[in-house]
Amino acid sequence: MTKKLTEFLEHYITKKSLFTNKKSLQSNYTPKTAPYRGEQINQLAGILAPSLRMEKPSNVFIYGKTGSGKTLVARYVSQGIMKVAQKNSKHVVIIYLNCKLKRVADTEYRLIAQVARELGEDIPPTGLPTDEVYKIFVRLLNKKQQVLIIILDEIDQLVHKIGDDILYNLTRLSSELHGSEISFIGISNDLMFIDNVDPRVKSSLSEEEMVFPAYNAVQLEKILRQRVGLAFHDGVVGEGVVEKCAAYAAREHGDARRALELMRVAGEIAERKNQEKVIVEDIDFAEEKIEKDRIIDSVSMQPKQFKLTLYSILTVCKGLERGVFTGDVYEVYRKYCTSCGITPLTQRRLGDIIAELDMLGVINAKVISKGRYGRTREISLTLPVPTIATITTLLQEGLGL
DNA sequence: CGAGATTCATGTGAAGTATACCTTTAGGCTTAA
DNA sequence: AAGCCTAAAGGTATACTTCACATGAATCTCGTA
């Protein structure tokens, strides 16, 4: 037994990895070149370039489906600008924020606080008045002359959650600055998003607009090939693997991020199975695994009450084909609360939590009217059965049930 | 039979409350001159 | 007397509760053909 283990570990060291540079398949990796996005890069660079002369660049709004390279281009261009700025000792600061991240940038206070933190100021997580944080932020900017560019990724989620007042406040910010300049890059998956905000905000925040088309299958394949060349040893990726990967991702509105992740996970799976090559079948496994991991990840990061709510939903749904309703879930939820000593929330709150779980994509909740029998959310599960099982046991352990 | 009223179970918005955390202030203690 | 620490006071953001009203289609009601 122990011999077998050491053998395995010994073997692991000597074994040649399939990867040469796994990082280049990870989603936060910025490659040296961005195929099929040259135009967008030039355009964005053109918009942001004035920052290098210490002038305020126009605010930009970037639209495009997930995995169409929005974030990549924004990152790519900012890196370029930062590099040039540094060489010429210009004070240009570019901050990237993902507004969707819970407890980081999902409220006005937290967003500003986070930006200020990135600029090296210590802001407490709560307790300060929001306008005090604004003041700190303005003071910070005025301390030395600089151009600040804030990239707000998934900004539609933020506005959906807390309203568009924050955008108004942000746009007004620049009038309080002397010396420094500030501009924003908003990134949104939702094409209709800007039409639903205050027109005053709209005009000032989207001085420039960019739309990113989705990649088609051919382009995806080219991108994949490029990255695969960086990430894997030669000849490791088997026949037809890249093609299949590209086809899978193209099916999902040309999501390049997904294609890359698929490729990476397929590689990991192949490696774990001690294969010499990545084969087509690995992609199928990878697809399952990715979805599962994504869900498990986002579930395990939720607060306790969310977990308990989800657990209640899962148990109520189990074995049932039809969707379940808020009332059913609440009943079960209360039962679990007493059995594990958590004070139950009100049904009002539970409704909100269910809505949030829906937003996360863990469950599917739709408001329906049952006519004479009232109105409720119809909750159903869309996840594959094995995933549900895993989550259920995970939650069970986590909640001590 | 069909138009309009009714009804149910919960959605949804606003306002209030509890909690955790922040800064400021005042008082008490220590320390150094 | 100055400096430092601590506790209380006064304030905020956030998660949650309470209250009150909104919703919308199945069902009911009742006048009419």
Tab-separated table of C-alpha atoms (C1' of nucleotides) in Angstrom:
chain	number	residue	atom	x	y	z
A	1	MET	CA	0.000	0.000	0.000
A	2	THR	CA	2.588	2.533	1.078
A	3	LYS	CA	4.939	1.159	-1.522
A	4	LYS	CA	2.328	1.649	-4.137
A	5	LEU	CA	1.811	5.220	-3.035
A	6	THR	CA	5.474	6.149	-3.134
A	7	GLU	CA	5.747	4.421	-6.441
A	8	PHE	CA	2.960	6.518	-7.777
A	9	LEU	CA	4.455	9.739	-6.470
A	10	GLU	CA	7.907	8.825	-7.755
A	11	HIS	CA	6.449	8.098	-11.097
A	12	TYR	CA	4.597	11.375	-11.003
A	13	ILE	CA	7.806	13.347	-10.740
A	14	THR	CA	9.578	11.599	-13.565
A	15	LYS	CA	6.540	11.436	-15.771
A	16	LYS	CA	6.573	13.963	-18.515
A	17	SER	CA	3.708	16.405	-18.249
A	18	LEU	CA	1.479	16.858	-21.244
A	19	PHE	CA	1.579	20.570	-20.679
A	20	THR	CA	4.436	22.897	-21.333
A	21	ASN	CA	2.650	25.963	-20.107
A	22	LYS	CA	-0.765	25.371	-18.705
A	23	LYS	CA	-1.210	29.022	-17.813
A	24	SER	CA	-1.768	29.969	-21.412
A	25	LEU	CA	-5.079	28.171	-21.357
A	26	GLN	CA	-6.343	29.839	-18.232
A	27	SER	CA	-8.956	32.506	-18.598
A	28	ASN	CA	-6.956	35.318	-17.036
A	29	TYR	CA	-4.036	34.787	-19.372
A	30	THR	CA	-3.381	37.543	-21.844
A	31	PRO	CA	-1.725	36.183	-24.977
A	32	LYS	CA	0.796	38.089	-27.058
A	33	THR	CA	-1.605	38.324	-29.915
A	34	ALA	CA	-5.357	38.346	-30.082
A	35	PRO	CA	-6.552	36.875	-33.357
A	36	TYR	CA	-9.593	38.450	-34.998
A	37	ARG	CA	-9.628	41.257	-32.493
A	38	GLY	CA	-7.050	43.501	-34.083
A	39	GLU	CA	-9.648	45.999	-35.125
A	40	GLN	CA	-11.116	46.215	-31.663
A	41	ILE	CA	-7.707	46.537	-30.114
A	42	ASN	CA	-6.797	49.391	-32.393
A	43	GLN	CA	-10.070	51.087	-31.738
A	44	LEU	CA	-9.811	50.795	-27.983
A	45	ALA	CA	-6.165	51.783	-28.035
A	46	GLY	CA	-7.122	54.840	-30.057
A	47	ILE	CA	-9.726	55.782	-27.491
A	48	LEU	CA	-7.486	55.280	-24.504
A	49	ALA	CA	-4.289	56.659	-25.963
A	50	PRO	CA	-4.912	60.250	-24.832
A	51	SER	CA	-4.269	59.032	-21.312
A	52	LEU	CA	-0.591	58.886	-22.225
A	53	ARG	CA	-0.663	62.613	-22.779
A	54	MET	CA	-2.372	62.950	-19.433
A	55	GLU	CA	-5.628	63.839	-21.096
A	56	LYS	CA	-8.942	62.272	-20.247
A	57	PRO	CA	-9.857	59.455	-22.613
A	58	SER	CA	-13.494	59.074	-23.600
A	59	ASN	CA	-15.626	56.741	-21.608
A	60	VAL	CA	-16.233	53.526	-23.477
A	61	PHE	CA	-18.940	50.942	-23.456
A	62	ILE	CA	-18.126	47.482	-24.691
A	63	TYR	CA	-20.793	44.969	-25.582
A	64	GLY	CA	-20.532	41.366	-26.568
A	65	LYS	CA	-21.515	37.899	-25.523
A	66	THR	CA	-19.475	35.981	-22.976
A	67	GLY	CA	-16.179	34.764	-24.312
A	68	SER	CA	-16.096	37.114	-27.260
A	69	GLY	CA	-12.870	38.671	-26.101
A	70	LYS	CA	-14.118	41.823	-24.370
A	71	THR	CA	-12.186	41.318	-21.204
A	72	LEU	CA	-9.198	40.089	-23.134
A	73	VAL	CA	-9.041	43.172	-25.328
A	74	ALA	CA	-9.555	45.490	-22.379
A	75	ARG	CA	-6.766	43.770	-20.485
A	76	TYR	CA	-4.514	43.616	-23.493
A	77	VAL	CA	-4.830	47.287	-24.293
A	78	SER	CA	-4.428	48.322	-20.672
A	79	GLN	CA	-1.274	46.300	-20.350
A	80	GLY	CA	0.095	47.990	-23.425
A	81	ILE	CA	-0.767	51.413	-22.135
A	82	MET	CA	0.632	50.717	-18.705
A	83	LYS	CA	3.882	49.569	-20.240
A	84	VAL	CA	4.297	52.663	-22.365
A	85	ALA	CA	3.198	54.876	-19.508
A	86	GLN	CA	5.777	53.354	-17.233
A	87	LYS	CA	8.550	53.765	-19.748
A	88	ASN	CA	7.726	57.428	-20.154
A	89	SER	CA	7.010	57.814	-16.440
A	90	LYS	CA	3.447	58.927	-16.926
A	91	HIS	CA	1.065	58.268	-14.074
A	92	VAL	CA	-1.586	56.167	-15.716
A	93	VAL	CA	-3.414	53.701	-13.517
A	94	ILE	CA	-5.831	51.159	-14.882
A	95	ILE	CA	-7.985	49.212	-12.501
A	96	TYR	CA	-9.994	46.190	-13.465
A	97	LEU	CA	-13.066	45.331	-11.415
A	98	ASN	CA	-15.542	42.543	-11.858
A	99	CYS	CA	-18.810	43.904	-10.537
A	100	LYS	CA	-20.323	40.479	-10.159
A	101	LEU	CA	-17.971	39.317	-7.459
A	102	LYS	CA	-19.890	39.022	-4.264
A	103	ARG	CA	-18.537	41.015	-1.366
A	104	VAL	CA	-15.965	42.754	-3.549
A	105	ALA	CA	-17.668	45.157	-5.887
A	106	ASP	CA	-21.366	44.444	-5.749
A	107	THR	CA	-22.498	47.613	-3.997
A	108	GLU	CA	-21.662	51.279	-4.440
A	109	TYR	CA	-19.714	51.431	-1.214
A	110	ARG	CA	-17.748	48.284	-1.911
A	111	LEU	CA	-16.948	49.300	-5.457
A	112	ILE	CA	-15.474	52.643	-4.509
A	113	ALA	CA	-13.765	51.130	-1.502
A	114	GLN	CA	-12.201	48.485	-3.694
A	115	VAL	CA	-10.888	51.043	-6.151
A	116	ALA	CA	-9.432	53.066	-3.319
A	117	ARG	CA	-7.821	49.927	-1.944
A	118	GLU	CA	-6.222	49.233	-5.296
A	119	LEU	CA	-4.760	52.696	-5.093
A	120	GLY	CA	-3.222	51.740	-1.782
A	121	GLU	CA	-5.632	53.169	0.765
A	122	ASP	CA	-7.024	51.078	3.564
A	123	ILE	CA	-10.807	51.213	3.578
A	124	PRO	CA	-12.819	49.329	6.206
A	125	PRO	CA	-15.448	46.898	4.959
A	126	THR	CA	-18.266	48.849	6.573
A	127	GLY	CA	-18.883	51.710	8.950
A	128	LEU	CA	-17.900	54.684	6.842
A	129	PRO	CA	-20.461	56.852	5.095
A	130	THR	CA	-20.408	56.238	1.366
A	131	ASP	CA	-19.700	59.848	0.536
A	132	GLU	CA	-16.814	59.734	2.962
A	133	VAL	CA	-15.331	56.952	0.878
A	134	TYR	CA	-15.898	59.076	-2.203
A	135	LYS	CA	-14.019	61.908	-0.518
A	136	ILE	CA	-11.123	59.667	0.374
A	137	PHE	CA	-11.060	58.502	-3.198
A	138	VAL	CA	-11.065	62.022	-4.617
A	139	ARG	CA	-8.368	63.106	-2.183
A	140	LEU	CA	-6.305	60.113	-3.246
A	141	LEU	CA	-6.607	61.089	-6.883
A	142	ASN	CA	-5.851	64.710	-6.300
A	143	LYS	CA	-2.732	63.924	-4.356
A	144	LYS	CA	-0.785	63.545	-7.532
A	145	GLN	CA	-1.549	64.151	-11.138
A	146	GLN	CA	-2.605	60.961	-12.818
A	147	VAL	CA	-5.030	59.424	-15.239
A	148	LEU	CA	-7.178	56.692	-13.829
A	149	ILE	CA	-9.067	54.281	-16.018
A	150	ILE	CA	-11.530	51.982	-14.324
A	151	ILE	CA	-12.716	48.906	-16.138
A	152	LEU	CA	-16.094	47.784	-14.857
A	153	ASP	CA	-16.707	44.272	-16.045
A	154	GLU	CA	-20.243	42.888	-16.024
A	155	ILE	CA	-21.551	46.294	-15.142
A	156	ASP	CA	-25.064	45.277	-16.147
A	157	GLN	CA	-25.201	42.928	-13.168
A	158	LEU	CA	-24.296	45.739	-10.827
A	159	VAL	CA	-26.918	48.111	-12.160
A	160	HIS	CA	-29.481	45.373	-12.141
A	161	LYS	CA	-28.829	44.835	-8.468
A	162	ILE	CA	-28.473	48.322	-7.055
A	163	GLY	CA	-29.839	50.696	-9.688
A	164	ASP	CA	-28.156	53.233	-11.914
A	165	ASP	CA	-27.563	55.951	-9.327
A	166	ILE	CA	-24.064	54.690	-8.936
A	167	LEU	CA	-23.317	55.405	-12.585
A	168	TYR	CA	-24.509	58.945	-12.150
A	169	ASN	CA	-22.267	59.408	-9.137
A	170	LEU	CA	-19.321	57.978	-11.002
A	171	THR	CA	-19.744	60.252	-13.978
A	172	ARG	CA	-20.034	63.277	-11.750
A	173	LEU	CA	-16.838	62.347	-10.023
A	174	SER	CA	-14.578	63.835	-12.657
A	175	SER	CA	-15.875	67.339	-11.991
A	176	GLU	CA	-14.419	67.153	-8.494
A	177	LEU	CA	-10.975	66.381	-9.711
A	178	HIS	CA	-8.272	68.890	-10.446
A	179	GLY	CA	-5.148	67.643	-12.080
A	180	SER	CA	-6.162	64.053	-12.309
A	181	GLU	CA	-8.520	62.566	-14.834
A	182	ILE	CA	-10.785	59.590	-14.594
A	183	SER	CA	-12.613	57.598	-17.201
A	184	PHE	CA	-14.550	54.386	-17.346
A	185	ILE	CA	-14.745	51.345	-19.499
A	186	GLY	CA	-18.022	49.523	-19.006
A	187	ILE	CA	-18.236	45.952	-20.151
A	188	SER	CA	-21.609	44.327	-20.534
A	189	ASN	CA	-22.975	41.072	-21.873
A	190	ASP	CA	-26.375	42.580	-22.282
A	191	LEU	CA	-26.803	44.540	-25.483
A	192	MET	CA	-29.969	46.235	-24.312
A	193	PHE	CA	-28.438	47.311	-21.048
A	194	ILE	CA	-27.590	50.916	-21.815
A	195	ASP	CA	-31.077	51.641	-23.095
A	196	ASN	CA	-32.482	51.086	-19.646
A	197	VAL	CA	-30.344	53.613	-17.814
A	198	ASP	CA	-30.887	57.288	-17.227
A	199	PRO	CA	-30.305	59.141	-20.501
A	200	ARG	CA	-27.987	61.657	-18.860
A	201	VAL	CA	-25.798	58.867	-17.614
A	202	LYS	CA	-26.040	57.133	-20.919
A	203	SER	CA	-24.680	60.031	-22.897
A	204	SER	CA	-21.750	60.665	-20.626
A	205	LEU	CA	-20.831	57.095	-19.939
A	206	SER	CA	-20.975	55.796	-23.462
A	207	GLU	CA	-19.167	58.472	-25.372
A	208	GLU	CA	-17.787	55.626	-27.394
A	209	GLU	CA	-19.339	52.260	-28.012
A	210	MET	CA	-17.838	49.043	-29.205
A	211	VAL	CA	-19.603	45.853	-30.133
A	212	PHE	CA	-17.767	42.571	-30.162
A	213	PRO	CA	-19.131	39.992	-32.578
A	214	ALA	CA	-19.024	36.361	-31.493
A	215	TYR	CA	-16.308	34.163	-32.894
A	216	ASN	CA	-17.352	31.618	-35.478
A	217	ALA	CA	-16.197	28.008	-35.492
A	218	VAL	CA	-13.312	28.633	-37.870
A	219	GLN	CA	-11.968	31.487	-35.819
A	220	LEU	CA	-12.345	29.544	-32.618
A	221	GLU	CA	-10.335	26.753	-34.095
A	222	LYS	CA	-7.540	29.078	-35.074
A	223	ILE	CA	-7.458	30.616	-31.616
A	224	LEU	CA	-7.424	27.232	-30.004
A	225	ARG	CA	-4.603	26.020	-32.193
A	226	GLN	CA	-2.514	28.988	-31.269
A	227	ARG	CA	-2.988	28.480	-27.564
A	228	VAL	CA	-2.676	24.749	-27.746
A	229	GLY	CA	0.691	25.256	-29.373
A	230	LEU	CA	1.749	27.283	-26.355
A	231	ALA	CA	0.258	25.067	-23.721
A	232	PHE	CA	0.961	21.508	-24.809
A	233	HIS	CA	3.967	19.564	-25.948
A	234	ASP	CA	4.072	18.890	-29.648
A	235	GLY	CA	1.918	16.046	-30.847
A	236	VAL	CA	0.189	15.558	-27.535
A	237	VAL	CA	-3.175	16.761	-28.719
A	238	GLY	CA	-4.784	14.033	-30.744
A	239	GLU	CA	-6.538	14.021	-34.034
A	240	GLY	CA	-9.750	16.027	-34.185
A	241	VAL	CA	-9.572	17.254	-30.631
A	242	VAL	CA	-9.173	20.900	-31.438
A	243	GLU	CA	-11.910	20.704	-34.046
A	244	LYS	CA	-14.332	19.187	-31.629
A	245	CYS	CA	-13.486	21.703	-28.965
A	246	ALA	CA	-14.091	24.548	-31.353
A	247	ALA	CA	-17.351	23.026	-32.498
A	248	TYR	CA	-18.579	22.661	-28.943
A	249	ALA	CA	-17.805	26.250	-28.118
A	250	ALA	CA	-19.224	27.568	-31.364
A	251	ARG	CA	-22.474	25.899	-30.492
A	252	GLU	CA	-22.536	28.065	-27.369
A	253	HIS	CA	-22.591	31.378	-29.248
A	254	GLY	CA	-18.867	31.278	-29.961
A	255	ASP	CA	-17.583	31.399	-26.427
A	256	ALA	CA	-13.811	31.329	-26.673
A	257	ARG	CA	-13.272	31.246	-22.954
A	258	ARG	CA	-15.238	28.077	-22.822
A	259	ALA	CA	-13.276	26.520	-25.641
A	260	LEU	CA	-9.996	27.192	-23.892
A	261	GLU	CA	-11.229	25.898	-20.600
A	262	LEU	CA	-12.513	22.798	-22.308
A	263	MET	CA	-9.101	22.239	-23.802
A	264	ARG	CA	-7.304	22.729	-20.528
A	265	VAL	CA	-9.547	20.455	-18.522
A	266	ALA	CA	-9.403	17.810	-21.238
A	267	GLY	CA	-5.636	17.949	-20.935
A	268	GLU	CA	-5.781	17.592	-17.171
A	269	ILE	CA	-8.073	14.635	-17.473
A	270	ALA	CA	-5.816	12.973	-20.002
A	271	GLU	CA	-2.856	13.549	-17.751
A	272	ARG	CA	-4.589	12.113	-14.743
A	273	LYS	CA	-5.485	9.035	-16.720
A	274	ASN	CA	-1.818	8.605	-17.634
A	275	GLN	CA	-2.537	8.964	-21.315
A	276	GLU	CA	0.140	9.940	-23.757
A	277	LYS	CA	-2.272	12.012	-25.737
A	278	VAL	CA	-5.392	14.062	-25.347
A	279	ILE	CA	-8.181	12.312	-27.182
A	280	VAL	CA	-11.589	13.347	-28.349
A	281	GLU	CA	-13.418	11.523	-25.558
A	282	ASP	CA	-11.637	13.610	-22.968
A	283	ILE	CA	-13.527	16.634	-24.173
A	284	ASP	CA	-16.835	15.107	-23.264
A	285	PHE	CA	-15.591	14.414	-19.769
A	286	ALA	CA	-14.179	17.898	-19.632
A	287	GLU	CA	-17.469	19.481	-20.531
A	288	GLU	CA	-19.207	17.670	-17.709
A	289	LYS	CA	-16.476	18.467	-15.263
A	290	ILE	CA	-16.358	22.162	-16.058
A	291	GLU	CA	-20.031	22.667	-15.567
A	292	LYS	CA	-19.940	20.690	-12.380
A	293	ASP	CA	-16.967	22.580	-11.008
A	294	ARG	CA	-18.471	25.912	-11.881
A	295	ILE	CA	-21.660	25.126	-10.010
A	296	ILE	CA	-19.896	23.582	-7.046
A	297	ASP	CA	-17.604	26.560	-6.867
A	298	SER	CA	-20.320	29.127	-6.845
A	299	VAL	CA	-22.414	27.101	-4.435
A	300	SER	CA	-19.674	26.592	-1.897
A	301	MET	CA	-18.945	30.308	-1.868
A	302	GLN	CA	-22.477	31.187	-0.839
A	303	PRO	CA	-23.449	32.132	2.704
A	304	LYS	CA	-25.101	29.559	4.931
A	305	GLN	CA	-28.667	30.667	4.376
A	306	PHE	CA	-28.204	30.374	0.630
A	307	LYS	CA	-26.853	26.897	1.025
A	308	LEU	CA	-29.697	25.845	3.225
A	309	THR	CA	-32.182	27.287	0.787
A	310	LEU	CA	-30.579	25.443	-2.062
A	311	TYR	CA	-30.501	22.247	-0.065
A	312	SER	CA	-34.192	22.616	0.646
A	313	ILE	CA	-34.910	23.136	-3.021
A	314	LEU	CA	-32.877	20.102	-3.982
A	315	THR	CA	-34.619	17.816	-1.546
A	316	VAL	CA	-38.062	19.073	-2.482
A	317	CYS	CA	-37.314	18.674	-6.153
A	318	LYS	CA	-35.866	15.204	-5.756
A	319	GLY	CA	-37.889	12.664	-7.673
A	320	LEU	CA	-40.396	15.267	-8.747
A	321	GLU	CA	-40.722	15.987	-12.424
A	322	ARG	CA	-42.833	19.118	-12.129
A	323	GLY	CA	-41.430	22.339	-10.738
A	324	VAL	CA	-41.861	23.197	-7.098
A	325	PHE	CA	-43.179	26.433	-5.606
A	326	THR	CA	-41.832	28.930	-3.125
A	327	GLY	CA	-44.273	27.819	-0.437
A	328	ASP	CA	-43.177	24.183	-0.625
A	329	VAL	CA	-39.558	25.158	-0.357
A	330	TYR	CA	-40.195	27.437	2.582
A	331	GLU	CA	-41.927	24.705	4.539
A	332	VAL	CA	-39.039	22.318	4.114
A	333	TYR	CA	-36.582	25.077	4.744
A	334	ARG	CA	-38.123	25.837	8.117
A	335	LYS	CA	-37.907	22.202	9.064
A	336	TYR	CA	-34.212	22.080	8.292
A	337	CYS	CA	-33.668	25.287	10.187
A	338	THR	CA	-35.003	23.838	13.404
A	339	SER	CA	-33.125	20.599	12.918
A	340	CYS	CA	-29.772	22.311	12.548
A	341	GLY	CA	-30.352	25.216	14.857
A	342	ILE	CA	-30.364	28.093	12.401
A	343	THR	CA	-32.913	30.831	12.923
A	344	PRO	CA	-35.120	30.772	9.831
A	345	LEU	CA	-35.495	33.774	7.576
A	346	THR	CA	-38.862	35.085	6.478
A	347	GLN	CA	-40.507	33.897	3.327
A	348	ARG	CA	-40.020	37.357	1.892
A	349	ARG	CA	-36.293	36.993	2.161
A	350	LEU	CA	-36.337	33.422	0.931
A	351	GLY	CA	-38.008	34.634	-2.234
A	352	ASP	CA	-35.109	36.999	-2.830
A	353	ILE	CA	-32.590	34.272	-2.166
A	354	ILE	CA	-34.314	31.988	-4.638
A	355	ALA	CA	-34.159	34.772	-7.201
A	356	GLU	CA	-30.439	35.153	-6.575
A	357	LEU	CA	-29.819	31.454	-6.907
A	358	ASP	CA	-31.599	31.671	-10.204
A	359	MET	CA	-29.268	34.463	-11.287
A	360	LEU	CA	-26.335	32.256	-10.394
A	361	GLY	CA	-27.677	29.639	-12.750
A	362	VAL	CA	-27.801	26.946	-10.108
A	363	ILE	CA	-31.543	26.613	-10.343
A	364	ASN	CA	-34.237	27.771	-12.699
A	365	ALA	CA	-36.913	29.963	-11.154
A	366	LYS	CA	-39.659	31.626	-13.113
A	367	VAL	CA	-42.536	33.687	-11.795
A	368	ILE	CA	-45.777	32.160	-12.978
A	369	SER	CA	-49.415	32.684	-12.220
A	370	LYS	CA	-51.427	29.639	-11.297
A	371	GLY	CA	-54.620	31.551	-11.830
A	372	ARG	CA	-57.124	30.818	-9.167
A	373	TYR	CA	-54.339	29.233	-7.124
A	374	GLY	CA	-52.235	32.311	-6.862
A	375	ARG	CA	-48.848	33.392	-8.090
A	376	THR	CA	-45.483	31.958	-7.298
A	377	ARG	CA	-42.077	31.077	-8.562
A	378	GLU	CA	-41.832	27.792	-10.347
A	379	ILE	CA	-38.481	26.310	-9.447
A	380	SER	CA	-36.885	23.553	-11.439
A	381	LEU	CA	-33.474	21.986	-11.720
A	382	THR	CA	-31.615	22.028	-14.998
A	383	LEU	CA	-28.404	20.472	-13.788
A	384	PRO	CA	-27.424	16.949	-14.722
A	385	VAL	CA	-28.361	14.370	-12.109
A	386	PRO	CA	-24.823	13.440	-10.990
A	387	THR	CA	-24.044	17.095	-10.347
A	388	ILE	CA	-27.142	17.455	-8.243
A	389	ALA	CA	-26.135	14.432	-6.228
A	390	THR	CA	-22.671	15.835	-5.605
A	391	ILE	CA	-24.010	19.187	-4.537
A	392	THR	CA	-26.542	17.584	-2.264
A	393	THR	CA	-23.938	15.599	-0.358
A	394	LEU	CA	-21.636	18.601	-0.315
A	395	LEU	CA	-24.303	20.754	1.236
A	396	GLN	CA	-25.301	18.013	3.628
A	397	GLU	CA	-21.793	17.868	5.014
A	398	GLY	CA	-21.369	21.607	5.023
A	399	LEU	CA	-24.535	22.143	6.971
A	400	GLY	CA	-24.138	19.207	9.319
A	401	LEU	CA	-27.358	17.480	8.417
B	1	DC	C1'	-71.928	31.068	-23.375
B	2	DG	C1'	-69.079	34.897	-22.434
B	3	DA	C1'	-67.740	39.266	-20.147
B	4	DG	C1'	-66.420	40.854	-16.060
B	5	DA	C1'	-65.606	40.125	-10.988
B	6	DT	C1'	-63.272	37.335	-7.682
B	7	DT	C1'	-59.619	34.882	-5.610
B	8	DC	C1'	-55.469	32.901	-4.168
B	9	DA	C1'	-50.464	32.585	-2.988
B	10	DT	C1'	-46.968	34.968	-3.440
B	11	DG	C1'	-44.282	38.773	-5.923
B	12	DT	C1'	-42.519	43.273	-4.878
B	13	DG	C1'	-41.504	47.857	-2.989
B	14	DA	C1'	-40.746	50.808	0.960
B	15	DA	C1'	-39.663	51.535	5.417
B	16	DG	C1'	-38.021	49.907	9.714
B	17	DT	C1'	-34.678	46.969	12.670
B	18	DA	C1'	-30.558	44.376	14.155
B	19	DT	C1'	-25.862	43.691	13.731
B	20	DA	C1'	-21.222	44.551	12.866
B	21	DC	C1'	-18.091	47.766	12.228
B	22	DC	C1'	-16.113	52.562	11.843
B	23	DT	C1'	-14.399	57.267	13.846
B	24	DT	C1'	-14.361	60.576	17.383
B	25	DT	C1'	-14.236	62.028	21.994
B	26	DA	C1'	-13.519	62.051	26.770
B	27	DG	C1'	-11.613	60.242	30.718
B	28	DG	C1'	-8.132	57.801	33.159
B	29	DC	C1'	-3.635	56.153	33.461
B	30	DT	C1'	1.385	56.308	32.580
B	31	DT	C1'	5.559	58.586	31.689
B	32	DA	C1'	9.079	61.945	31.292
B	33	DA	C1'	10.634	66.380	32.388
C	1	DA	C1'	2.009	68.444	31.079
C	2	DA	C1'	2.136	65.394	27.298
C	3	DG	C1'	1.227	60.964	25.481
C	4	DC	C1'	-1.206	56.751	25.256
C	5	DC	C1'	-4.882	53.521	25.970
C	6	DT	C1'	-9.752	52.322	26.625
C	7	DA	C1'	-14.601	52.757	26.710
C	8	DA	C1'	-18.521	55.130	25.387
C	9	DA	C1'	-21.021	57.736	22.004
C	10	DG	C1'	-22.527	58.592	17.629
C	11	DG	C1'	-22.632	57.214	12.983
C	12	DT	C1'	-22.920	53.950	8.625
C	13	DA	C1'	-23.639	49.790	5.417
C	14	DT	C1'	-25.752	45.591	4.958
C	15	DA	C1'	-28.791	41.778	5.696
C	16	DC	C1'	-32.921	40.984	7.182
C	17	DT	C1'	-37.973	41.843	8.812
C	18	DT	C1'	-42.520	44.010	8.644
C	19	DC	C1'	-46.143	46.004	6.365
C	20	DA	C1'	-48.901	46.918	2.586
C	21	DC	C1'	-50.085	46.726	-1.869
C	22	DA	C1'	-49.653	44.611	-6.708
C	23	DT	C1'	-50.280	40.691	-9.948
C	24	DG	C1'	-52.439	37.800	-13.274
C	25	DA	C1'	-54.780	33.882	-14.951
C	26	DA	C1'	-58.012	30.055	-13.355
C	27	DT	C1'	-62.439	30.063	-11.582
C	28	DC	C1'	-66.865	31.954	-10.403
C	29	DT	C1'	-71.039	34.818	-11.244
C	30	DC	C1'	-74.580	36.355	-13.597
C	31	DG	C1'	-76.877	38.455	-17.458
C	32	DT	C1'	-78.141	37.201	-21.993
C	33	DA	C1'	-79.089	34.447	-26.144
